[in-house]
Amino acid sequence: MPGPAPKSALSLKTRLGFGAAILGAGTLLTAAILYLGMQAVADRLETALASEARMARYATLSTQAATFLVVATEAVQTGQPPEIRADRLAPVSDQLRRTFGQLRADVEDAVAAAGALGLDEQSRYGTQSLGLARMEAMLDSTLRGLRTDTDDKARLRAHIDTFASSFDPLLSQAVNTEVLFRNDILSGIESLRRRLAVTALVIAVLTIPIAGWFYFGLIRPQFRRLDRLRDAAHQIGQEDFAVALPATRNDEIGRLYSETNRMAAALLARQDEVQAEWARLNETIAQRTEELRAANASLAEIDENRRRFFADISHELRTPLTVILMEAQIGRQGLGNEQEAFTTIESRAARLNRRIDDLLRVARSDSGQLALEPQTVPLAGLIAAVTEEIQAELDNAGLTLTTPDLPEVNLLCDPNWIRQVLVSLIRNTIRHARDGKLVSLTAQPVDGMVEISVTDNGPGIPAADQAQIFERFVQGGTGNAQGFGVGLALARWVVETQDGQITLNSPLPRAEALGDAPGTKVALRLPLAET
């Protein structure tokens, strides 16, 4: 059921940006006020320090003036001539003039610094220059009087008394003025401190409701909406798609609510479809399972009948063959031309008996009852048995089998199975490479093993088929190419189970080929028997 239409409102980014702008503006205003206030305090403190420095210079000036009076009085009392008096007063007077110069520079700096405070403040500081000028003029007047060429002590003392009576009030007035300046500056600092404190309090009072509005009116509601969205996501993660978020605002979270609702509805619909498909699939699986069970039962019955047939026919064939062999052996012991005939009968019966054993081995291998019986086997005897068994088929196909000199070694293997594997490989040559007219069966020691190779002069096996021909029920190549089915897959199992290896190489290098055709070489490596 759809919810109410979302209200048109400012986007969440706009509202958050507006709130952040207000808080930022308040922060900047606070920082500006604090900076300006601290700058004003620093300026006033600097002015106060300058006033203290001038007061210290006035104290120095007072000390130097007292020294001047003492030296002048002593020179007059002792009746020294004008030149001596001038020499005695010169160092003290020079110190006084240097101090006057420093005070004038200090006053000029104070007047310049007071420019920001207005003309009245500059005038107040400027009055100090007048007092300094009057004190300096009084010093010059006294020095001229003491340098006059006279021995009248009363007249000279009059100059000294005039200086003492006039200089001290001017100096006291200058010091008192500086004290007033300093007190005014300190008072201004205190007033500025109170104003800054009031301003900070006002900002703090205003910041609390603004921050409260920003959090409780803007941030916290969005957190609640996000919590609801998180709960909906968790609900969807639990495969409960009955989600209905209220899409009452058209901001970013509101649009996310709407998309989540649509996603949940789509997932719910898809869940219903999947459940329906799953029910149909289960029904199909149950039906196919029952069909496979019936097919497996039928195949098991067929396989059991096949194995029973092999066993029965092998038994039926073995019994008369045993009688034939026994009679042939008895007949061969006689004398006359019939001995050779009985020998042929015995040989053919023994071969037929091996074929029956082969049938039994194949039947058991398909039923999982394959058992290998490794034993010490002479290589020459094994190759001779293979040649004897396959020679007639080679002659009928017009193929020539070559067996170069064989090493005199013994193998550790199951002779019947290895014989059957080699015979099977040569039969594949007869079937697919008889046009090449040549097939070679060779053996040589390699890395502590013996490699037995079957090489033909046939059309070869395509490279695309070579990776699959060792698999069961795979027939490689075209009609004119070689291929191996269950035989090569079984051969691989037989060889590898006896710790051997089987490899295939096609086409062959020219140095290894038997003729002009590409050719194929299948090599078996079997372990040597311990001597």
Coordinates of C-alpha atoms in Angstrom, one line a residue:
M1 CA 0.0 0.0 0.0
P2 CA 1.7 3.2 -1.1
G3 CA 2.4 5.9 1.5
P4 CA 1.5 9.6 1.4
A5 CA 3.1 11.7 -1.3
P6 CA 6.5 13.1 -0.2
K7 CA 6.6 16.7 0.9
S8 CA 8.6 19.1 -1.2
A9 CA 11.5 20.4 1.0
L10 CA 15.0 21.6 0.8
S11 CA 17.5 18.8 0.1
L12 CA 19.3 17.3 3.0
K13 CA 22.6 18.6 1.6
T14 CA 21.2 22.1 1.5
R15 CA 19.9 22.0 5.1
L16 CA 23.1 20.5 6.4
G17 CA 25.1 23.1 4.4
F18 CA 23.0 25.9 5.8
G19 CA 23.4 24.7 9.4
A20 CA 27.1 24.2 8.9
A21 CA 27.3 27.7 7.4
I22 CA 25.6 29.2 10.5
L23 CA 28.0 27.3 12.9
G24 CA 30.9 28.3 10.7
A25 CA 29.9 31.9 10.7
G26 CA 29.5 31.9 14.5
T27 CA 32.9 30.3 14.8
L28 CA 34.5 32.8 12.5
L29 CA 32.8 35.7 14.3
T30 CA 34.1 34.4 17.7
A31 CA 37.6 34.0 16.3
A32 CA 37.5 37.5 14.8
I33 CA 36.3 39.0 18.1
L34 CA 38.9 37.1 20.1
Y35 CA 41.6 38.1 17.7
L36 CA 40.7 41.8 17.6
G37 CA 40.3 41.8 21.4
M38 CA 43.6 40.2 22.0
Q39 CA 45.2 42.6 19.5
A40 CA 43.7 45.5 21.3
V41 CA 45.0 44.1 24.7
A42 CA 48.4 43.6 23.2
D43 CA 48.5 47.2 21.8
R44 CA 47.5 48.6 25.2
L45 CA 50.0 46.4 27.0
E46 CA 52.6 47.6 24.7
T47 CA 51.6 51.2 25.3
A48 CA 51.7 50.5 29.1
L49 CA 55.1 49.0 28.8
A50 CA 56.3 52.0 26.8
S51 CA 54.9 54.3 29.6
E52 CA 56.8 52.3 32.2
A53 CA 60.0 52.6 30.2
R54 CA 59.6 56.4 30.0
M55 CA 58.9 56.5 33.8
A56 CA 62.2 54.6 34.2
R57 CA 64.0 57.1 32.1
Y58 CA 62.5 60.0 34.1
A59 CA 63.8 58.3 37.2
T60 CA 67.2 58.1 35.5
L61 CA 66.9 61.8 34.6
S62 CA 66.1 62.6 38.2
T63 CA 69.2 60.8 39.4
Q64 CA 71.4 62.5 36.8
A65 CA 70.0 65.9 37.8
A66 CA 70.7 65.3 41.5
T67 CA 74.3 64.3 40.5
F68 CA 74.6 67.4 38.4
L69 CA 73.5 69.6 41.4
V70 CA 76.0 67.8 43.7
V71 CA 78.9 68.3 41.3
A72 CA 78.0 71.9 40.5
T73 CA 77.6 72.8 44.2
E74 CA 81.0 71.2 45.1
A75 CA 82.7 73.0 42.2
V76 CA 81.3 76.4 43.4
Q77 CA 82.1 75.7 47.0
T78 CA 85.7 74.8 46.3
G79 CA 86.1 78.0 44.2
Q80 CA 87.3 76.3 41.1
P81 CA 87.9 78.4 38.0
P82 CA 85.4 78.3 35.1
E83 CA 87.5 75.9 33.0
I84 CA 87.7 73.3 35.8
R85 CA 84.0 73.7 36.6
A86 CA 83.1 73.1 32.9
D87 CA 85.3 70.0 32.8
R88 CA 83.7 68.7 36.0
L89 CA 80.2 69.2 34.7
A90 CA 80.7 68.0 31.1
P91 CA 80.2 64.2 31.8
V92 CA 77.1 64.8 33.8
S93 CA 75.6 67.2 31.4
D94 CA 76.3 64.9 28.5
Q95 CA 74.4 62.1 30.3
L96 CA 71.5 64.4 30.9
R97 CA 71.4 65.4 27.2
R98 CA 71.5 61.7 26.1
T99 CA 68.6 61.0 28.5
F100 CA 66.7 64.0 27.1
G101 CA 67.2 62.7 23.6
Q102 CA 65.9 59.2 24.5
L103 CA 62.9 60.7 26.2
R104 CA 62.1 62.9 23.2
A105 CA 62.3 59.8 20.9
D106 CA 60.1 57.9 23.4
V107 CA 57.5 60.7 23.3
E108 CA 57.6 60.9 19.5
D109 CA 56.9 57.1 19.4
A110 CA 54.1 57.5 21.9
V111 CA 52.5 60.3 19.8
A112 CA 52.7 58.2 16.7
A113 CA 51.2 55.2 18.5
A114 CA 48.4 57.3 19.8
G115 CA 47.3 58.3 16.3
A116 CA 44.8 55.4 16.2
L117 CA 43.3 56.8 19.5
G118 CA 42.5 60.3 18.2
L119 CA 43.9 63.8 18.3
D120 CA 43.2 64.3 22.0
E121 CA 45.4 61.4 23.0
Q122 CA 48.2 62.7 20.7
S123 CA 47.9 66.1 22.3
R124 CA 48.2 64.7 25.7
Y125 CA 51.3 62.8 24.8
G126 CA 52.6 65.9 23.0
T127 CA 52.5 68.0 26.1
Q128 CA 55.3 65.9 27.5
S129 CA 57.6 67.3 24.8
L130 CA 57.0 70.9 26.1
G131 CA 58.1 69.9 29.7
L132 CA 61.2 68.1 28.3
A133 CA 62.1 71.2 26.3
R134 CA 61.7 73.5 29.3
M135 CA 63.9 71.2 31.5
E136 CA 66.5 71.0 28.7
A137 CA 66.5 74.8 28.3
M138 CA 66.9 75.2 32.1
L139 CA 69.9 72.9 32.0
D140 CA 71.5 74.9 29.2
S141 CA 70.9 78.2 31.0
T142 CA 72.5 76.8 34.2
L143 CA 75.5 75.5 32.4
R144 CA 76.1 79.0 30.7
G145 CA 75.8 80.6 34.1
L146 CA 78.3 78.3 35.7
R147 CA 80.8 78.8 32.8
T148 CA 80.9 82.6 33.3
D149 CA 84.2 84.0 34.3
T150 CA 83.4 85.0 37.8
D151 CA 84.4 84.0 41.4
D152 CA 81.2 85.3 42.9
K153 CA 79.9 82.2 44.8
A154 CA 76.6 83.8 45.6
R155 CA 75.9 84.5 41.9
L156 CA 77.0 80.9 40.9
R157 CA 74.9 79.4 43.7
A158 CA 71.9 81.4 42.5
H159 CA 72.2 79.6 39.1
I160 CA 72.3 76.3 40.9
D161 CA 69.3 77.1 43.2
T162 CA 67.3 78.3 40.2
F163 CA 67.9 75.0 38.4
A164 CA 67.0 73.0 41.5
S165 CA 63.8 74.9 42.2
S166 CA 62.6 74.9 38.6
F167 CA 63.8 71.5 37.3
D168 CA 62.2 69.3 40.1
P169 CA 58.6 70.6 39.6
L170 CA 58.8 70.1 35.8
L171 CA 60.2 66.6 36.3
S172 CA 57.5 65.7 38.9
Q173 CA 54.8 67.0 36.5
A174 CA 56.2 64.8 33.7
V175 CA 56.3 61.7 35.9
N176 CA 52.8 62.4 37.2
T177 CA 51.5 62.7 33.7
E178 CA 53.1 59.4 32.7
V179 CA 51.5 57.8 35.8
L180 CA 48.1 59.1 34.6
F181 CA 48.8 57.8 31.1
R182 CA 49.7 54.4 32.5
N183 CA 46.6 54.3 34.8
D184 CA 44.4 55.2 31.9
I185 CA 45.9 52.4 29.8
L186 CA 45.5 49.8 32.5
S187 CA 41.9 51.0 33.1
G188 CA 41.3 50.6 29.3
I189 CA 42.7 47.1 29.5
E190 CA 40.3 46.2 32.3
S191 CA 37.4 47.7 30.4
L192 CA 38.3 45.8 27.3
R193 CA 38.6 42.6 29.4
R194 CA 35.1 43.1 30.7
R195 CA 33.7 43.8 27.2
L196 CA 35.4 40.6 25.9
A197 CA 34.0 38.6 28.8
V198 CA 30.5 39.9 28.1
T199 CA 31.0 39.2 24.4
A200 CA 32.2 35.6 25.1
L201 CA 29.2 35.1 27.4
V202 CA 26.8 36.4 24.8
I203 CA 28.4 34.1 22.1
A204 CA 28.2 31.1 24.4
V205 CA 24.5 31.8 25.2
L206 CA 23.8 32.1 21.5
T207 CA 25.8 29.0 20.6
I208 CA 23.9 26.7 22.9
P209 CA 20.5 27.1 21.2
I210 CA 22.1 27.1 17.7
A211 CA 24.0 23.9 18.4
G212 CA 20.9 22.4 20.0
W213 CA 18.8 23.3 16.9
F214 CA 21.5 21.9 14.6
Y215 CA 21.7 18.6 16.5
F216 CA 18.1 18.0 17.7
G217 CA 16.4 19.7 14.8
L218 CA 18.6 18.6 11.9
I219 CA 21.1 15.9 12.7
R220 CA 19.3 13.6 15.2
P221 CA 16.2 13.2 13.0
Q222 CA 18.4 12.1 10.1
F223 CA 20.1 9.6 12.4
R224 CA 16.7 8.2 13.3
R225 CA 15.8 7.9 9.6
L226 CA 19.2 6.2 8.9
D227 CA 18.5 3.8 11.8
R228 CA 15.2 2.9 10.2
L229 CA 17.0 2.4 6.9
R230 CA 19.6 0.2 8.6
D231 CA 16.8 -1.9 10.2
A232 CA 15.2 -2.3 6.8
A233 CA 18.4 -3.4 5.2
H234 CA 18.9 -6.0 8.0
Q235 CA 15.3 -7.2 7.4
I236 CA 16.0 -7.6 3.7
G237 CA 19.2 -9.4 4.6
Q238 CA 17.1 -11.9 6.6
E239 CA 15.1 -12.5 3.4
D240 CA 12.1 -10.7 4.9
F241 CA 11.0 -8.3 2.0
A242 CA 7.9 -6.9 3.7
V243 CA 9.5 -3.5 4.0
A244 CA 7.5 -0.3 4.0
L245 CA 9.6 2.8 4.7
P246 CA 7.7 6.1 5.0
A247 CA 8.6 8.2 1.9
T248 CA 7.4 11.5 3.4
R249 CA 10.3 13.7 2.3
N250 CA 11.8 14.3 -1.1
D251 CA 15.3 14.7 0.2
E252 CA 18.3 12.3 -0.3
I253 CA 17.2 9.9 2.5
G254 CA 13.6 10.1 1.3
R255 CA 14.6 9.1 -2.2
L256 CA 16.7 6.3 -0.7
Y257 CA 13.6 5.2 1.2
S258 CA 11.7 5.0 -2.0
E259 CA 14.4 3.0 -3.8
T260 CA 14.6 0.6 -0.9
N261 CA 10.8 0.1 -1.0
R262 CA 11.0 -0.6 -4.7
M263 CA 13.9 -3.0 -4.3
A264 CA 12.2 -4.9 -1.5
A265 CA 9.0 -5.2 -3.6
A266 CA 11.1 -6.4 -6.6
L267 CA 12.9 -8.9 -4.3
L268 CA 9.6 -10.1 -2.9
A269 CA 8.2 -10.7 -6.4
R270 CA 11.4 -12.4 -7.4
Q271 CA 11.3 -14.6 -4.3
D272 CA 7.8 -15.8 -5.2
E273 CA 9.0 -16.6 -8.7
V274 CA 12.1 -18.5 -7.3
Q275 CA 10.0 -20.4 -4.9
A276 CA 7.6 -21.4 -7.7
E277 CA 10.5 -22.4 -9.9
W278 CA 12.1 -24.2 -7.0
A279 CA 8.9 -26.2 -6.5
R280 CA 8.8 -27.1 -10.2
L281 CA 12.5 -28.0 -10.1
N282 CA 12.1 -30.3 -7.1
E283 CA 9.3 -32.0 -8.8
T284 CA 11.4 -32.4 -11.9
I285 CA 14.4 -33.7 -9.8
A286 CA 12.2 -36.2 -8.1
Q287 CA 10.8 -37.4 -11.4
R288 CA 14.3 -37.6 -12.9
T289 CA 15.7 -39.3 -9.8
E290 CA 13.1 -42.0 -10.0
E291 CA 13.8 -42.5 -13.7
L292 CA 17.6 -42.7 -12.9
R293 CA 16.9 -45.1 -10.1
A294 CA 14.9 -47.3 -12.5
A295 CA 17.6 -47.0 -15.2
N296 CA 20.4 -47.8 -12.7
A297 CA 18.4 -50.9 -11.5
S298 CA 18.1 -52.0 -15.2
L299 CA 21.8 -51.3 -15.9
A300 CA 22.7 -53.2 -12.7
E301 CA 20.7 -56.2 -13.9
I302 CA 22.2 -56.0 -17.4
D303 CA 25.7 -55.8 -16.0
E304 CA 25.0 -58.7 -13.7
N305 CA 23.7 -60.7 -16.6
R306 CA 26.7 -59.7 -18.7
R307 CA 29.2 -60.8 -16.0
R308 CA 27.3 -64.0 -15.5
F309 CA 27.4 -64.6 -19.2
F310 CA 31.2 -64.1 -19.3
A311 CA 31.6 -66.4 -16.4
D312 CA 29.4 -69.0 -17.8
I313 CA 30.8 -68.9 -21.3
S314 CA 34.4 -68.9 -19.9
H315 CA 33.5 -72.0 -17.8
E316 CA 31.8 -73.7 -20.8
L317 CA 34.8 -73.0 -23.0
R318 CA 37.5 -73.8 -20.4
T319 CA 36.1 -77.3 -19.7
P320 CA 36.4 -78.7 -23.2
L321 CA 39.6 -76.8 -23.8
T322 CA 41.1 -78.5 -20.8
V323 CA 40.1 -81.9 -22.2
I324 CA 41.6 -80.9 -25.6
L325 CA 44.9 -79.8 -24.0
M326 CA 45.1 -83.0 -22.0
E327 CA 44.4 -85.2 -25.0
A328 CA 46.8 -83.2 -27.1
Q329 CA 49.6 -83.6 -24.6
I330 CA 48.9 -87.4 -24.4
G331 CA 48.8 -87.6 -28.2
R332 CA 52.0 -85.6 -28.6
Q333 CA 53.9 -88.2 -26.4
G334 CA 53.3 -90.8 -29.1
L335 CA 55.5 -91.5 -32.1
G336 CA 54.7 -90.8 -35.7
N337 CA 53.6 -88.0 -37.9
E338 CA 50.6 -87.1 -35.6
Q339 CA 53.0 -85.5 -33.0
E340 CA 53.3 -82.3 -35.0
A341 CA 49.5 -82.1 -35.4
F342 CA 49.0 -82.6 -31.6
T343 CA 51.6 -79.9 -31.0
T344 CA 49.7 -77.4 -33.1
I345 CA 46.4 -78.4 -31.4
E346 CA 48.0 -77.8 -28.0
S347 CA 49.4 -74.4 -29.1
R348 CA 46.1 -73.2 -30.4
A349 CA 44.2 -74.4 -27.4
A350 CA 46.7 -72.6 -25.0
R351 CA 46.2 -69.4 -27.0
L352 CA 42.4 -69.8 -26.9
N353 CA 42.7 -70.4 -23.1
R354 CA 44.7 -67.1 -22.8
R355 CA 41.9 -65.3 -24.7
I356 CA 39.4 -66.7 -22.3
D357 CA 41.5 -65.3 -19.4
D358 CA 41.6 -62.0 -21.2
L359 CA 37.8 -61.9 -21.4
L360 CA 37.6 -62.6 -17.7
R361 CA 40.1 -59.9 -16.9
V362 CA 38.2 -57.3 -19.0
A363 CA 34.9 -58.4 -17.4
R364 CA 36.3 -58.0 -13.9
S365 CA 37.9 -54.7 -14.7
D366 CA 34.5 -53.2 -15.8
S367 CA 32.9 -54.5 -12.6
G368 CA 35.6 -53.1 -10.3
Q369 CA 37.1 -56.5 -9.5
L370 CA 40.5 -56.0 -11.4
A371 CA 43.5 -57.5 -9.5
L372 CA 47.1 -57.2 -10.8
E373 CA 49.7 -59.9 -10.0
P374 CA 53.1 -58.3 -10.5
Q375 CA 56.0 -60.8 -10.9
T376 CA 59.4 -61.0 -12.4
V377 CA 59.1 -61.3 -16.2
P378 CA 61.9 -61.7 -18.8
L379 CA 61.6 -58.9 -21.3
A380 CA 62.4 -61.3 -24.2
G381 CA 59.7 -63.8 -23.2
L382 CA 57.1 -61.0 -22.9
I383 CA 57.9 -59.6 -26.4
A384 CA 57.9 -63.2 -27.9
A385 CA 54.5 -63.9 -26.4
V386 CA 53.1 -60.6 -27.9
T387 CA 54.7 -61.4 -31.3
E388 CA 53.3 -64.9 -31.3
E389 CA 49.8 -63.8 -30.5
I390 CA 49.6 -60.9 -33.0
Q391 CA 51.7 -62.3 -35.9
A392 CA 48.8 -63.9 -37.7
E393 CA 46.8 -60.7 -37.7
L394 CA 49.8 -58.7 -38.9
D395 CA 50.2 -61.1 -41.8
N396 CA 46.6 -60.8 -42.8
A397 CA 46.8 -57.0 -42.7
G398 CA 50.1 -57.0 -44.8
L399 CA 52.1 -55.3 -42.0
T400 CA 55.7 -56.0 -41.1
L401 CA 56.6 -56.1 -37.4
T402 CA 60.2 -55.4 -36.5
T403 CA 61.7 -56.1 -33.1
P404 CA 65.3 -54.9 -32.9
D405 CA 67.7 -56.5 -30.4
L406 CA 66.2 -56.5 -27.0
P407 CA 68.2 -56.0 -23.7
E408 CA 68.4 -59.0 -21.5
V409 CA 66.5 -57.6 -18.5
N410 CA 63.6 -58.7 -16.2
L411 CA 60.5 -56.5 -15.6
L412 CA 58.4 -56.3 -12.5
C413 CA 54.8 -56.4 -13.8
D414 CA 51.7 -58.5 -14.4
P415 CA 52.7 -60.4 -17.7
N416 CA 49.2 -61.1 -18.8
W417 CA 47.9 -57.5 -18.5
I418 CA 51.1 -56.0 -20.1
R419 CA 50.9 -58.5 -22.9
Q420 CA 47.3 -57.6 -23.5
V421 CA 48.1 -53.9 -23.5
L422 CA 50.9 -54.3 -26.1
V423 CA 48.7 -56.6 -28.2
S424 CA 45.9 -53.9 -28.0
L425 CA 48.3 -51.2 -29.2
I426 CA 49.5 -53.3 -32.2
R427 CA 45.8 -54.0 -33.1
N428 CA 45.1 -50.3 -33.1
T429 CA 48.0 -50.0 -35.6
I430 CA 46.4 -52.8 -37.7
R431 CA 43.1 -51.0 -37.6
H432 CA 44.2 -47.4 -38.3
A433 CA 47.7 -47.5 -39.9
R434 CA 47.8 -50.6 -42.1
D435 CA 48.5 -48.4 -45.1
G436 CA 51.9 -47.6 -43.7
K437 CA 53.0 -51.3 -43.9
L438 CA 55.4 -51.0 -41.0
V439 CA 55.2 -51.3 -37.2
S440 CA 58.1 -51.4 -34.8
L441 CA 58.2 -52.9 -31.3
T442 CA 61.3 -51.8 -29.4
A443 CA 62.6 -51.8 -25.8
Q444 CA 65.5 -50.0 -24.1
P445 CA 66.6 -49.2 -20.5
V446 CA 65.8 -45.6 -19.5
D447 CA 66.4 -44.0 -16.0
G448 CA 66.2 -47.3 -14.1
M449 CA 63.2 -48.5 -16.1
V450 CA 62.5 -50.2 -19.4
E451 CA 60.7 -48.3 -22.1
I452 CA 58.7 -50.5 -24.6
S453 CA 57.5 -48.6 -27.6
V454 CA 55.0 -49.3 -30.4
T455 CA 55.7 -47.1 -33.4
D456 CA 53.7 -47.1 -36.7
N457 CA 53.9 -45.3 -40.1
G458 CA 50.3 -44.1 -40.0
P459 CA 48.6 -40.7 -40.4
G460 CA 49.1 -39.7 -36.8
I461 CA 46.7 -38.2 -34.2
P462 CA 45.5 -34.6 -34.4
A463 CA 47.0 -32.5 -31.5
A464 CA 43.5 -31.4 -30.5
D465 CA 42.6 -35.1 -29.8
Q466 CA 45.7 -36.1 -28.0
A467 CA 44.7 -34.6 -24.6
Q468 CA 41.5 -36.7 -24.5
I469 CA 42.5 -40.1 -25.9
F470 CA 43.4 -41.4 -22.4
E471 CA 39.8 -40.8 -21.2
R472 CA 37.3 -43.5 -21.3
F473 CA 34.8 -43.7 -24.1
V474 CA 36.7 -41.1 -26.2
Q475 CA 37.6 -41.9 -29.8
G476 CA 40.1 -39.4 -31.2
G477 CA 40.6 -38.3 -34.8
T478 CA 38.7 -38.7 -38.0
G479 CA 38.0 -41.9 -39.9
N480 CA 41.5 -42.0 -41.4
A481 CA 43.4 -41.1 -38.2
Q482 CA 44.3 -43.3 -35.3
G483 CA 42.2 -43.4 -32.2
F484 CA 41.9 -45.3 -28.9
G485 CA 38.8 -45.8 -26.9
V486 CA 38.4 -47.8 -23.7
G487 CA 41.6 -49.8 -24.5
L488 CA 44.0 -46.9 -24.0
A489 CA 42.3 -45.6 -20.9
L490 CA 42.5 -49.1 -19.4
A491 CA 46.1 -49.5 -20.6
R492 CA 47.0 -46.2 -18.8
W493 CA 45.4 -47.5 -15.6
V494 CA 47.2 -50.9 -15.8
V495 CA 50.6 -49.3 -16.5
E496 CA 50.4 -46.5 -13.8
T497 CA 49.0 -48.9 -11.2
Q498 CA 52.3 -50.9 -11.6
D499 CA 54.4 -47.7 -11.0
G500 CA 54.9 -47.2 -14.7
Q501 CA 54.2 -44.5 -17.3
I502 CA 52.5 -44.3 -20.7
T503 CA 53.0 -41.5 -23.2
L504 CA 52.0 -40.7 -26.7
N505 CA 53.9 -38.7 -29.4
S506 CA 52.5 -37.8 -32.8
P507 CA 53.6 -36.7 -35.4
L508 CA 57.1 -38.1 -35.0
P509 CA 60.4 -36.3 -35.7
R510 CA 61.8 -37.4 -39.0
A511 CA 64.7 -39.2 -37.3
E512 CA 62.3 -41.4 -35.4
A513 CA 59.7 -41.9 -38.1
L514 CA 59.4 -45.3 -39.9
G515 CA 58.5 -43.8 -43.3
D516 CA 57.1 -40.7 -44.9
A517 CA 53.9 -40.7 -42.9
P518 CA 53.6 -38.6 -39.6
G519 CA 53.4 -41.8 -37.5
T520 CA 52.5 -42.3 -33.9
K521 CA 54.6 -43.7 -31.0
V522 CA 53.1 -45.0 -27.8
A523 CA 55.7 -45.8 -25.1
L524 CA 55.3 -47.8 -21.8
R525 CA 57.9 -47.4 -19.0
L526 CA 57.9 -50.3 -16.5
P527 CA 60.1 -50.8 -13.5
L528 CA 63.0 -53.3 -13.6
A529 CA 62.8 -56.3 -11.3
E530 CA 65.3 -56.4 -8.5
T531 CA 68.2 -58.8 -9.2

